[in-house]
Amino acid sequence: MISVKWLIRILLIFLLSHFSFSADTITLDHFIQDDNGEVIVSDGNRFALGFFSPGVSTNRYVGIWYYQIPVKTAVWVANRDNPINDTSGVLRIDGRGNLSLFQGNQTLFPVWSTNISVADAGNSFAQILDSGNLVLIQNDTEKTVLWQSFGYPTNTWLSHMKIGFSLRTGLNQSYTSWKSPDDPGVGNCTFRMNPGVSPQMVLYKGSVPVWRSGSWTGKIWSGIPEMTLNVLFNDSFVNIDDEVSFSSDTNSVIFTAIVAQMVSVTLI
């Protein structure tokens, strides 16, 4: 017979293997399954990452939403153009060290993946931050960020996010509308930074520009004179050889509401 001491040891090992992760992370040993209704939540309970169905749709997507707002408001969607048609989805760290979304028992061909080269494939984890940023981190002494959702926006501009492009990383951080409230797929409207001698932010409906920010004066965009009244935002414009970008940092709830209002009035 197994002694009580050994039973306690086995129980402790079981508990540690199942609960030795942070509630805001996905690791090799901890993944989230749609059919269990699992989510991970940022440390300050501001944002959650998990599976959801928008509007009246039954399709399943992996997204980030405000955790404490009763109406689920998604601010980022991973598989926006590749939904899963059932609740068999699993979001996990795969054998290459990437954060990947699989359907059913599939383990070779992900529905969506961060799809980067990870030097130490067995030593990475994903974490949802209070900023709303989902990061893939190398679990070393430096805690190097390998990938971040802020580099791949969907339709929502949060505080600390950028609009612009980087020649060094190849990232073009632009924002595109949903197709509809029931479909987060890439829609018909785009908000992006246009290059040139005087870069400016431009809002497009299809290929037609419907709004321009004007050029940067050093303090404000010339087409937004209201920025002179700014008491909420910490604005930053970068225009160097390998990067042109703009960010405006403040409380993410306030900032998102302003962007959402502009989009809803202008894009529909």
PDB file of C-alpha atoms in Angstrom:
ATOM      1  CA  MET A   1       0.000   0.000   0.000  1.00  0.00           C
ATOM      2  CA  ILE A   2       1.055   3.575  -0.649  1.00  0.00           C
ATOM      3  CA  SER A   3       1.894   5.407   2.561  1.00  0.00           C
ATOM      4  CA  VAL A   4       0.182   8.672   3.519  1.00  0.00           C
ATOM      5  CA  LYS A   5       3.516  10.474   3.068  1.00  0.00           C
ATOM      6  CA  TRP A   6       3.750   9.365  -0.565  1.00  0.00           C
ATOM      7  CA  LEU A   7       0.129  10.287  -1.217  1.00  0.00           C
ATOM      8  CA  ILE A   8       0.828  13.807   0.039  1.00  0.00           C
ATOM      9  CA  ARG A   9       3.913  14.071  -2.170  1.00  0.00           C
ATOM     10  CA  ILE A  10       1.963  12.943  -5.244  1.00  0.00           C
ATOM     11  CA  LEU A  11      -0.803  15.435  -4.459  1.00  0.00           C
ATOM     12  CA  LEU A  12       1.708  18.283  -4.075  1.00  0.00           C
ATOM     13  CA  ILE A  13       3.376  17.444  -7.386  1.00  0.00           C
ATOM     14  CA  PHE A  14      -0.033  17.383  -9.079  1.00  0.00           C
ATOM     15  CA  LEU A  15      -1.030  20.730  -7.616  1.00  0.00           C
ATOM     16  CA  LEU A  16       2.270  22.402  -8.493  1.00  0.00           C
ATOM     17  CA  SER A  17       2.148  21.128 -12.060  1.00  0.00           C
ATOM     18  CA  HIS A  18      -1.314  22.576 -12.547  1.00  0.00           C
ATOM     19  CA  PHE A  19      -1.081  25.833 -10.646  1.00  0.00           C
ATOM     20  CA  SER A  20       2.549  26.950 -10.894  1.00  0.00           C
ATOM     21  CA  PHE A  21       1.736  29.616 -13.479  1.00  0.00           C
ATOM     22  CA  SER A  22       0.609  33.193 -13.282  1.00  0.00           C
ATOM     23  CA  ALA A  23      -3.013  33.939 -14.173  1.00  0.00           C
ATOM     24  CA  ASP A  24      -1.782  36.358 -16.846  1.00  0.00           C
ATOM     25  CA  THR A  25       0.502  33.953 -18.736  1.00  0.00           C
ATOM     26  CA  ILE A  26       0.464  31.065 -21.182  1.00  0.00           C
ATOM     27  CA  THR A  27       3.390  28.658 -20.845  1.00  0.00           C
ATOM     28  CA  LEU A  28       4.395  25.290 -22.244  1.00  0.00           C
ATOM     29  CA  ASP A  29       2.494  23.673 -19.376  1.00  0.00           C
ATOM     30  CA  HIS A  30      -0.457  26.049 -19.236  1.00  0.00           C
ATOM     31  CA  PHE A  31      -2.643  26.692 -22.259  1.00  0.00           C
ATOM     32  CA  ILE A  32      -6.208  27.895 -22.656  1.00  0.00           C
ATOM     33  CA  GLN A  33      -9.003  25.856 -24.220  1.00  0.00           C
ATOM     34  CA  ASP A  34     -12.158  27.350 -25.637  1.00  0.00           C
ATOM     35  CA  ASP A  35     -14.459  24.563 -24.476  1.00  0.00           C
ATOM     36  CA  ASN A  36     -13.369  25.192 -20.865  1.00  0.00           C
ATOM     37  CA  GLY A  37     -14.123  28.912 -21.063  1.00  0.00           C
ATOM     38  CA  GLU A  38     -10.596  29.722 -19.926  1.00  0.00           C
ATOM     39  CA  VAL A  39      -9.077  33.213 -20.098  1.00  0.00           C
ATOM     40  CA  ILE A  40      -5.951  34.889 -18.809  1.00  0.00           C
ATOM     41  CA  VAL A  41      -6.285  38.283 -17.128  1.00  0.00           C
ATOM     42  CA  SER A  42      -3.702  41.051 -16.784  1.00  0.00           C
ATOM     43  CA  ASP A  43      -2.203  41.608 -13.346  1.00  0.00           C
ATOM     44  CA  GLY A  44      -4.355  44.668 -12.593  1.00  0.00           C
ATOM     45  CA  ASN A  45      -7.541  43.083 -14.010  1.00  0.00           C
ATOM     46  CA  ARG A  46      -7.728  45.575 -16.870  1.00  0.00           C
ATOM     47  CA  PHE A  47      -7.623  43.263 -19.900  1.00  0.00           C
ATOM     48  CA  ALA A  48      -8.437  39.625 -20.627  1.00  0.00           C
ATOM     49  CA  LEU A  49      -7.328  37.285 -23.400  1.00  0.00           C
ATOM     50  CA  GLY A  50      -9.482  34.392 -24.502  1.00  0.00           C
ATOM     51  CA  PHE A  51     -12.035  33.085 -26.984  1.00  0.00           C
ATOM     52  CA  PHE A  52     -15.135  35.031 -27.962  1.00  0.00           C
ATOM     53  CA  SER A  53     -17.896  35.320 -30.562  1.00  0.00           C
ATOM     54  CA  PRO A  54     -18.719  38.874 -31.699  1.00  0.00           C
ATOM     55  CA  GLY A  55     -22.304  40.061 -32.033  1.00  0.00           C
ATOM     56  CA  VAL A  56     -24.637  37.303 -33.201  1.00  0.00           C
ATOM     57  CA  SER A  57     -21.859  35.272 -34.817  1.00  0.00           C
ATOM     58  CA  THR A  58     -21.155  31.725 -33.643  1.00  0.00           C
ATOM     59  CA  ASN A  59     -17.611  31.776 -35.037  1.00  0.00           C
ATOM     60  CA  ARG A  60     -14.847  31.736 -32.452  1.00  0.00           C
ATOM     61  CA  TYR A  61     -11.937  34.156 -32.280  1.00  0.00           C
ATOM     62  CA  VAL A  62      -9.029  34.770 -29.925  1.00  0.00           C
ATOM     63  CA  GLY A  63      -9.112  38.342 -28.740  1.00  0.00           C
ATOM     64  CA  ILE A  64      -8.273  40.861 -26.054  1.00  0.00           C
ATOM     65  CA  TRP A  65     -11.052  42.779 -24.317  1.00  0.00           C
ATOM     66  CA  TYR A  66     -11.634  45.044 -21.315  1.00  0.00           C
ATOM     67  CA  TYR A  67     -12.032  42.727 -18.360  1.00  0.00           C
ATOM     68  CA  GLN A  68     -14.163  44.926 -16.122  1.00  0.00           C
ATOM     69  CA  ILE A  69     -16.592  46.333 -18.696  1.00  0.00           C
ATOM     70  CA  PRO A  70     -19.876  44.335 -18.688  1.00  0.00           C
ATOM     71  CA  VAL A  71     -20.296  44.500 -22.491  1.00  0.00           C
ATOM     72  CA  LYS A  72     -17.394  42.543 -23.948  1.00  0.00           C
ATOM     73  CA  THR A  73     -15.459  45.094 -26.023  1.00  0.00           C
ATOM     74  CA  ALA A  74     -12.682  43.522 -28.095  1.00  0.00           C
ATOM     75  CA  VAL A  75      -9.651  45.716 -28.774  1.00  0.00           C
ATOM     76  CA  TRP A  76      -7.533  43.170 -30.663  1.00  0.00           C
ATOM     77  CA  VAL A  77      -8.260  39.954 -32.578  1.00  0.00           C
ATOM     78  CA  ALA A  78      -5.666  37.330 -33.496  1.00  0.00           C
ATOM     79  CA  ASN A  79      -7.417  35.215 -36.121  1.00  0.00           C
ATOM     80  CA  ARG A  80      -9.681  37.951 -37.449  1.00  0.00           C
ATOM     81  CA  ASP A  81      -9.814  36.516 -40.988  1.00  0.00           C
ATOM     82  CA  ASN A  82      -9.592  32.857 -39.942  1.00  0.00           C
ATOM     83  CA  PRO A  83     -12.369  32.054 -37.463  1.00  0.00           C
ATOM     84  CA  ILE A  84     -12.889  28.664 -35.855  1.00  0.00           C
ATOM     85  CA  ASN A  85     -16.377  27.227 -36.386  1.00  0.00           C
ATOM     86  CA  ASP A  86     -16.593  25.325 -33.106  1.00  0.00           C
ATOM     87  CA  THR A  87     -15.256  25.442 -29.529  1.00  0.00           C
ATOM     88  CA  SER A  88     -12.307  23.098 -30.084  1.00  0.00           C
ATOM     89  CA  GLY A  89      -9.746  25.919 -30.189  1.00  0.00           C
ATOM     90  CA  VAL A  90      -6.582  25.743 -28.089  1.00  0.00           C
ATOM     91  CA  LEU A  91      -4.120  28.628 -27.613  1.00  0.00           C
ATOM     92  CA  ARG A  92      -0.703  27.371 -26.560  1.00  0.00           C
ATOM     93  CA  ILE A  93       3.064  27.701 -26.833  1.00  0.00           C
ATOM     94  CA  ASP A  94       3.999  25.343 -29.660  1.00  0.00           C
ATOM     95  CA  GLY A  95       7.141  23.273 -30.209  1.00  0.00           C
ATOM     96  CA  ARG A  96       8.894  26.205 -31.920  1.00  0.00           C
ATOM     97  CA  GLY A  97       8.315  28.520 -28.972  1.00  0.00           C
ATOM     98  CA  ASN A  98       5.585  30.515 -30.725  1.00  0.00           C
ATOM     99  CA  LEU A  99       2.151  31.362 -29.375  1.00  0.00           C
ATOM    100  CA  SER A 100      -0.176  29.456 -31.691  1.00  0.00           C
ATOM    101  CA  LEU A 101      -3.878  28.786 -32.090  1.00  0.00           C
ATOM    102  CA  PHE A 102      -4.935  25.275 -33.061  1.00  0.00           C
ATOM    103  CA  GLN A 103      -8.307  23.766 -33.889  1.00  0.00           C
ATOM    104  CA  GLY A 104      -9.266  20.391 -32.465  1.00  0.00           C
ATOM    105  CA  ASN A 105      -6.412  17.890 -32.235  1.00  0.00           C
ATOM    106  CA  GLN A 106      -4.343  19.660 -34.883  1.00  0.00           C
ATOM    107  CA  THR A 107      -0.766  20.401 -33.754  1.00  0.00           C
ATOM    108  CA  LEU A 108       1.100  20.979 -37.022  1.00  0.00           C
ATOM    109  CA  PHE A 109      -0.883  23.633 -38.882  1.00  0.00           C
ATOM    110  CA  PRO A 110      -2.038  26.487 -36.657  1.00  0.00           C
ATOM    111  CA  VAL A 111      -5.016  28.693 -37.452  1.00  0.00           C
ATOM    112  CA  TRP A 112      -2.892  31.630 -36.282  1.00  0.00           C
ATOM    113  CA  SER A 113       0.628  32.012 -34.882  1.00  0.00           C
ATOM    114  CA  THR A 114       3.124  34.680 -33.842  1.00  0.00           C
ATOM    115  CA  ASN A 115       5.320  32.903 -36.403  1.00  0.00           C
ATOM    116  CA  ILE A 116       8.755  34.181 -35.466  1.00  0.00           C
ATOM    117  CA  SER A 117      12.142  32.583 -34.968  1.00  0.00           C
ATOM    118  CA  VAL A 118      12.687  31.725 -31.290  1.00  0.00           C
ATOM    119  CA  ALA A 119      16.286  30.882 -30.334  1.00  0.00           C
ATOM    120  CA  ASP A 120      15.380  28.815 -27.276  1.00  0.00           C
ATOM    121  CA  ALA A 121      12.108  27.225 -28.375  1.00  0.00           C
ATOM    122  CA  GLY A 122      11.449  25.511 -25.063  1.00  0.00           C
ATOM    123  CA  ASN A 123      11.833  28.635 -22.975  1.00  0.00           C
ATOM    124  CA  SER A 124       9.228  31.223 -23.957  1.00  0.00           C
ATOM    125  CA  PHE A 125       5.889  32.322 -22.553  1.00  0.00           C
ATOM    126  CA  ALA A 126       3.073  34.726 -23.444  1.00  0.00           C
ATOM    127  CA  GLN A 127       1.680  37.378 -21.104  1.00  0.00           C
ATOM    128  CA  ILE A 128      -1.209  39.842 -21.237  1.00  0.00           C
ATOM    129  CA  LEU A 129      -0.234  43.210 -19.763  1.00  0.00           C
ATOM    130  CA  ASP A 130      -2.324  45.934 -18.123  1.00  0.00           C
ATOM    131  CA  SER A 131      -1.696  48.093 -21.202  1.00  0.00           C
ATOM    132  CA  GLY A 132      -3.651  45.595 -23.308  1.00  0.00           C
ATOM    133  CA  ASN A 133      -0.447  44.421 -24.994  1.00  0.00           C
ATOM    134  CA  LEU A 134       0.020  40.678 -25.512  1.00  0.00           C
ATOM    135  CA  VAL A 135       3.725  39.848 -25.463  1.00  0.00           C
ATOM    136  CA  LEU A 136       5.761  36.744 -26.228  1.00  0.00           C
ATOM    137  CA  ILE A 137       8.773  36.721 -23.942  1.00  0.00           C
ATOM    138  CA  GLN A 138      12.040  34.782 -23.871  1.00  0.00           C
ATOM    139  CA  ASN A 139      12.227  33.395 -20.350  1.00  0.00           C
ATOM    140  CA  ASP A 140      15.813  34.419 -19.683  1.00  0.00           C
ATOM    141  CA  THR A 141      17.456  36.930 -17.367  1.00  0.00           C
ATOM    142  CA  GLU A 142      16.706  39.771 -19.797  1.00  0.00           C
ATOM    143  CA  LYS A 143      13.040  38.752 -20.321  1.00  0.00           C
ATOM    144  CA  THR A 144      13.416  39.777 -23.973  1.00  0.00           C
ATOM    145  CA  VAL A 145      10.171  40.633 -25.782  1.00  0.00           C
ATOM    146  CA  LEU A 146      10.147  38.557 -28.963  1.00  0.00           C
ATOM    147  CA  TRP A 147       6.755  39.641 -30.320  1.00  0.00           C
ATOM    148  CA  GLN A 148       3.936  41.952 -29.229  1.00  0.00           C
ATOM    149  CA  SER A 149       0.353  42.515 -30.348  1.00  0.00           C
ATOM    150  CA  PHE A 150       0.953  46.292 -30.281  1.00  0.00           C
ATOM    151  CA  GLY A 151       3.081  45.743 -33.384  1.00  0.00           C
ATOM    152  CA  TYR A 152       0.090  44.250 -35.214  1.00  0.00           C
ATOM    153  CA  PRO A 153      -2.958  46.446 -34.531  1.00  0.00           C
ATOM    154  CA  THR A 154      -6.465  45.539 -35.621  1.00  0.00           C
ATOM    155  CA  ASN A 155      -9.150  48.229 -35.263  1.00  0.00           C
ATOM    156  CA  THR A 156      -8.423  49.852 -31.886  1.00  0.00           C
ATOM    157  CA  TRP A 157      -5.706  52.317 -30.920  1.00  0.00           C
ATOM    158  CA  LEU A 158      -4.819  52.003 -27.254  1.00  0.00           C
ATOM    159  CA  SER A 159      -2.553  54.186 -25.175  1.00  0.00           C
ATOM    160  CA  HIS A 160       1.152  53.446 -25.870  1.00  0.00           C
ATOM    161  CA  MET A 161       0.367  52.037 -29.329  1.00  0.00           C
ATOM    162  CA  LYS A 162       1.834  53.605 -32.443  1.00  0.00           C
ATOM    163  CA  ILE A 163       0.637  54.473 -35.900  1.00  0.00           C
ATOM    164  CA  GLY A 164       3.435  54.459 -38.445  1.00  0.00           C
ATOM    165  CA  PHE A 165       6.117  52.251 -39.932  1.00  0.00           C
ATOM    166  CA  SER A 166       9.635  51.083 -39.202  1.00  0.00           C
ATOM    167  CA  LEU A 167      12.172  50.261 -41.908  1.00  0.00           C
ATOM    168  CA  ARG A 168      14.289  48.493 -39.281  1.00  0.00           C
ATOM    169  CA  THR A 169      11.619  45.989 -38.203  1.00  0.00           C
ATOM    170  CA  GLY A 170       9.489  46.062 -41.344  1.00  0.00           C
ATOM    171  CA  LEU A 171       6.366  46.751 -39.298  1.00  0.00           C
ATOM    172  CA  ASN A 172       3.615  48.948 -40.714  1.00  0.00           C
ATOM    173  CA  GLN A 173       1.329  49.760 -37.821  1.00  0.00           C
ATOM    174  CA  SER A 174      -2.011  50.774 -39.323  1.00  0.00           C
ATOM    175  CA  TYR A 175      -5.592  50.242 -38.182  1.00  0.00           C
ATOM    176  CA  THR A 176      -8.396  48.616 -40.166  1.00  0.00           C
ATOM    177  CA  SER A 177     -12.103  48.487 -39.431  1.00  0.00           C
ATOM    178  CA  TRP A 178     -14.106  45.311 -38.841  1.00  0.00           C
ATOM    179  CA  LYS A 179     -16.300  44.091 -41.698  1.00  0.00           C
ATOM    180  CA  SER A 180     -19.300  44.339 -39.376  1.00  0.00           C
ATOM    181  CA  PRO A 181     -20.155  44.109 -35.653  1.00  0.00           C
ATOM    182  CA  ASP A 182     -20.446  40.339 -36.185  1.00  0.00           C
ATOM    183  CA  ASP A 183     -17.270  39.900 -38.246  1.00  0.00           C
ATOM    184  CA  PRO A 184     -13.859  41.252 -37.128  1.00  0.00           C
ATOM    185  CA  GLY A 185     -12.314  40.441 -40.507  1.00  0.00           C
ATOM    186  CA  VAL A 186     -10.411  43.213 -42.286  1.00  0.00           C
ATOM    187  CA  GLY A 187     -12.960  45.802 -43.392  1.00  0.00           C
ATOM    188  CA  ASN A 188     -13.062  48.653 -45.872  1.00  0.00           C
ATOM    189  CA  CYS A 189     -11.577  51.477 -43.782  1.00  0.00           C
ATOM    190  CA  THR A 190      -7.908  52.050 -42.927  1.00  0.00           C
ATOM    191  CA  PHE A 191      -6.132  54.573 -40.719  1.00  0.00           C
ATOM    192  CA  ARG A 192      -2.426  54.801 -41.490  1.00  0.00           C
ATOM    193  CA  MET A 193       0.648  57.006 -41.635  1.00  0.00           C
ATOM    194  CA  ASN A 194       1.483  58.198 -45.143  1.00  0.00           C
ATOM    195  CA  PRO A 195       5.197  58.719 -45.847  1.00  0.00           C
ATOM    196  CA  GLY A 196       6.710  61.681 -47.638  1.00  0.00           C
ATOM    197  CA  VAL A 197       8.552  64.900 -46.930  1.00  0.00           C
ATOM    198  CA  SER A 198       5.799  65.809 -44.441  1.00  0.00           C
ATOM    199  CA  PRO A 199       4.261  62.560 -43.178  1.00  0.00           C
ATOM    200  CA  GLN A 200       0.648  62.698 -42.070  1.00  0.00           C
ATOM    201  CA  MET A 201      -2.042  60.384 -40.763  1.00  0.00           C
ATOM    202  CA  VAL A 202      -4.762  59.585 -43.298  1.00  0.00           C
ATOM    203  CA  LEU A 203      -8.122  57.857 -42.935  1.00  0.00           C
ATOM    204  CA  TYR A 204      -9.243  55.895 -46.003  1.00  0.00           C
ATOM    205  CA  LYS A 205     -12.565  54.424 -47.003  1.00  0.00           C
ATOM    206  CA  GLY A 206     -11.494  51.898 -49.587  1.00  0.00           C
ATOM    207  CA  SER A 207      -8.835  53.759 -51.585  1.00  0.00           C
ATOM    208  CA  VAL A 208     -10.402  57.186 -51.040  1.00  0.00           C
ATOM    209  CA  PRO A 209      -8.933  59.451 -48.323  1.00  0.00           C
ATOM    210  CA  VAL A 210     -11.728  60.922 -46.176  1.00  0.00           C
ATOM    211  CA  TRP A 211      -9.643  62.692 -43.524  1.00  0.00           C
ATOM    212  CA  ARG A 212      -6.054  63.924 -43.100  1.00  0.00           C
ATOM    213  CA  SER A 213      -4.221  65.043 -39.991  1.00  0.00           C
ATOM    214  CA  GLY A 214      -2.119  67.607 -41.809  1.00  0.00           C
ATOM    215  CA  SER A 215       1.628  67.814 -41.165  1.00  0.00           C
ATOM    216  CA  TRP A 216       3.365  67.798 -37.785  1.00  0.00           C
ATOM    217  CA  THR A 217       4.263  71.310 -36.612  1.00  0.00           C
ATOM    218  CA  GLY A 218       6.511  70.200 -33.786  1.00  0.00           C
ATOM    219  CA  LYS A 219       3.710  70.209 -31.217  1.00  0.00           C
ATOM    220  CA  ILE A 220       0.468  69.358 -33.022  1.00  0.00           C
ATOM    221  CA  TRP A 221      -0.910  68.060 -36.317  1.00  0.00           C
ATOM    222  CA  SER A 222      -1.822  71.105 -38.410  1.00  0.00           C
ATOM    223  CA  GLY A 223      -5.229  69.650 -39.239  1.00  0.00           C
ATOM    224  CA  ILE A 224      -6.107  69.145 -35.571  1.00  0.00           C
ATOM    225  CA  PRO A 225      -5.903  72.608 -33.959  1.00  0.00           C
ATOM    226  CA  GLU A 226      -7.805  71.259 -30.935  1.00  0.00           C
ATOM    227  CA  MET A 227      -4.551  69.584 -29.866  1.00  0.00           C
ATOM    228  CA  THR A 228      -3.417  72.972 -28.494  1.00  0.00           C
ATOM    229  CA  LEU A 229      -5.970  72.416 -25.707  1.00  0.00           C
ATOM    230  CA  ASN A 230      -4.461  69.046 -24.838  1.00  0.00           C
ATOM    231  CA  VAL A 231      -4.205  68.347 -21.107  1.00  0.00           C
ATOM    232  CA  LEU A 232      -4.684  64.560 -21.248  1.00  0.00           C
ATOM    233  CA  PHE A 233      -2.236  63.203 -23.790  1.00  0.00           C
ATOM    234  CA  ASN A 234       1.517  62.791 -23.964  1.00  0.00           C
ATOM    235  CA  ASP A 235       2.093  63.066 -27.724  1.00  0.00           C
ATOM    236  CA  SER A 236       5.219  61.775 -29.437  1.00  0.00           C
ATOM    237  CA  PHE A 237       6.118  62.083 -33.131  1.00  0.00           C
ATOM    238  CA  VAL A 238       9.189  60.280 -34.484  1.00  0.00           C
ATOM    239  CA  ASN A 239      10.578  61.026 -37.950  1.00  0.00           C
ATOM    240  CA  ILE A 240      14.037  59.521 -38.436  1.00  0.00           C
ATOM    241  CA  ASP A 241      15.787  57.533 -41.156  1.00  0.00           C
ATOM    242  CA  ASP A 242      14.301  54.162 -40.218  1.00  0.00           C
ATOM    243  CA  GLU A 243      11.036  55.097 -38.470  1.00  0.00           C
ATOM    244  CA  VAL A 244       8.057  57.430 -38.827  1.00  0.00           C
ATOM    245  CA  SER A 245       5.475  57.040 -36.058  1.00  0.00           C
ATOM    246  CA  PHE A 246       3.094  58.834 -33.736  1.00  0.00           C
ATOM    247  CA  SER A 247       1.811  57.798 -30.321  1.00  0.00           C
ATOM    248  CA  SER A 248      -0.403  59.498 -27.782  1.00  0.00           C
ATOM    249  CA  ASP A 249      -0.278  58.047 -24.296  1.00  0.00           C
ATOM    250  CA  THR A 250      -2.823  58.426 -21.530  1.00  0.00           C
ATOM    251  CA  ASN A 251      -5.469  56.378 -19.759  1.00  0.00           C
ATOM    252  CA  SER A 252      -6.387  53.698 -22.302  1.00  0.00           C
ATOM    253  CA  VAL A 253     -10.114  53.793 -21.526  1.00  0.00           C
ATOM    254  CA  ILE A 254     -10.340  57.524 -22.294  1.00  0.00           C
ATOM    255  CA  PHE A 255      -8.154  57.317 -25.387  1.00  0.00           C
ATOM    256  CA  THR A 256      -9.958  54.338 -26.898  1.00  0.00           C
ATOM    257  CA  ALA A 257     -13.325  56.040 -26.444  1.00  0.00           C
ATOM    258  CA  ILE A 258     -12.121  59.067 -28.409  1.00  0.00           C
ATOM    259  CA  VAL A 259     -10.725  56.969 -31.253  1.00  0.00           C
ATOM    260  CA  ALA A 260     -13.851  54.794 -31.332  1.00  0.00           C
ATOM    261  CA  GLN A 261     -16.066  57.869 -31.591  1.00  0.00           C
ATOM    262  CA  MET A 262     -14.045  59.253 -34.507  1.00  0.00           C
ATOM    263  CA  VAL A 263     -14.181  55.926 -36.352  1.00  0.00           C
ATOM    264  CA  SER A 264     -17.891  55.353 -35.789  1.00  0.00           C
ATOM    265  CA  VAL A 265     -18.776  58.826 -37.062  1.00  0.00           C
ATOM    266  CA  THR A 266     -16.370  58.844 -39.983  1.00  0.00           C
ATOM    267  CA  LEU A 267     -16.217  55.280 -41.249  1.00  0.00           C
ATOM    268  CA  ILE A 268     -19.800  54.070 -41.318  1.00  0.00           C
TER     269      ILE A 268
END
